[in-house]
Amino acid sequence: MNNKTFLTAHGTIYAVFTLALFFAPTVMWPMYGVEINDRYAHFLSQHTSIFLGGIAAISLLLREIETGKLAKNLFLALTISNGLGVIITLYAGLTGIFVGFGWSDPAFFTLLSVMSFMQMRKQ
C-alpha cells in the first residue's frame, strides 16, 4: 500500500474514534464495559479525543509524504503509538476493565501496529 492510502485510512479511523469518544462517550464506552457515570468520566473521554484527534491530524496532513527517512520516522512513531494501544487495551481486557466489545481494541491496535511496521519497512 502506498503512503497516501495508508495514512488516509489510518487518519480516518482515528478521526472517527475521536468524534465518537468526544460526542458520544455514553454510547461508546458501555460497549466496552466501561461506565460513564459522572461528568469527570465524560470529560476524560473527551480529553482522550485530543490525542486520538492529534494522531488523525498528523496522519491526514502528512499523506503526501514521500519515501525516505522522514517517512520511516513517521511510521515508526505510529508503530510505537499503536503498540502502546495494544499493551494498554490488552491490560484492560485481561484485568476485566474491558468486556463485551472490548476485545476488539487489542485486535484493532495490533492490526494497526503491524500495518504501520510494514509501511515503515517499505521506506
XYZ file of C-alpha atoms in Angstrom:
123
model
C 0.000 0.000 0.000
C 1.371 3.439 -0.785
C 1.919 6.056 1.922
C -1.041 8.206 0.904
C -3.532 5.346 1.031
C -2.208 4.036 4.331
C -2.158 7.438 6.023
C -5.616 8.299 4.720
C -7.055 5.078 6.134
C -5.126 5.420 9.405
C -6.144 9.049 9.887
C -9.775 8.380 9.022
C -10.034 5.537 11.549
C -8.587 7.753 14.268
C -10.838 10.671 13.269
C -13.958 8.507 13.552
C -12.998 7.347 17.051
C -12.103 10.913 18.009
C -15.557 12.148 17.096
C -17.320 9.179 18.685
C -15.483 9.481 22.001
C -15.931 13.237 22.083
C -19.596 13.482 21.107
C -20.996 10.107 22.216
C -18.936 8.702 25.107
C -22.051 7.440 26.900
C -22.857 5.353 23.821
C -19.338 4.155 23.009
C -17.807 3.217 26.365
C -20.597 0.921 27.622
C -19.976 -1.293 24.553
C -16.526 -1.881 26.052
C -17.898 -2.489 29.541
C -16.869 0.924 30.880
C -19.359 3.183 32.647
C -19.574 6.905 32.103
C -21.200 7.674 35.427
C -20.299 11.293 36.047
C -19.133 14.459 34.350
C -15.490 13.687 35.147
C -15.561 10.384 33.273
C -17.369 12.153 30.432
C -14.642 14.790 30.329
C -11.843 12.185 30.417
C -13.330 10.584 27.321
C -13.364 13.949 25.613
C -9.817 14.578 26.840
C -8.703 11.300 25.246
C -10.063 12.674 21.975
C -7.275 15.266 21.997
C -4.675 12.573 21.433
C -6.725 10.487 19.025
C -7.508 13.630 17.038
C -3.843 14.583 17.034
C -2.849 11.230 15.546
C -5.635 11.616 12.974
C -4.418 15.110 12.057
C -0.796 14.000 11.748
C -1.764 11.062 9.551
C -4.082 13.070 7.318
C -1.855 16.130 6.988
C 1.214 14.063 6.112
C -0.495 11.899 3.481
C 1.738 13.291 0.741
C 4.969 12.271 2.483
C 7.433 10.616 0.154
C 9.523 7.564 0.860
C 12.605 8.350 2.921
C 13.979 8.864 6.408
C 11.240 11.258 7.495
C 8.537 8.838 6.330
C 10.306 5.984 8.113
C 10.342 8.003 11.345
C 6.650 8.844 10.954
C 5.740 5.182 10.562
C 7.992 4.234 13.470
C 6.136 6.775 15.636
C 2.783 5.343 14.513
C 4.047 1.816 15.226
C 5.053 2.857 18.748
C 1.761 4.685 19.337
C -0.315 1.745 18.136
C 1.921 -0.653 20.088
C 1.139 1.252 23.272
C -2.517 0.859 22.345
C -2.029 -2.924 22.177
C -0.402 -3.044 25.609
C -2.887 -0.776 27.374
C -6.036 -2.263 25.869
C -4.795 -5.834 26.327
C -4.216 -4.998 30.004
C -7.761 -3.611 30.206
C -9.133 -6.800 28.678
C -7.108 -9.172 30.843
C -7.972 -7.377 34.086
C -11.689 -7.197 33.302
C -11.881 -3.451 32.699
C -12.840 -4.004 29.067
C -15.562 -6.584 28.473
C -18.038 -7.106 25.671
C -16.750 -5.311 22.591
C -13.524 -4.540 24.470
C -11.749 -7.488 22.844
C -11.764 -5.532 19.595
C -9.367 -2.842 20.818
C -6.271 -5.050 21.249
C -7.050 -6.643 17.873
C -7.521 -3.218 16.270
C -4.282 -1.816 17.692
C -2.379 -4.988 16.778
C -3.569 -4.695 13.186
C -2.588 -1.014 13.013
C 0.774 -1.771 14.657
C 1.572 -4.472 12.116
C 0.421 -2.303 9.218
C 2.438 0.692 10.484
C 5.508 -1.507 10.900
C 5.128 -2.942 7.405
C 4.757 0.573 5.988
C 7.869 1.642 7.894
C 9.883 -1.228 6.408
C 8.884 -0.138 2.901
C 10.581 3.206 3.420
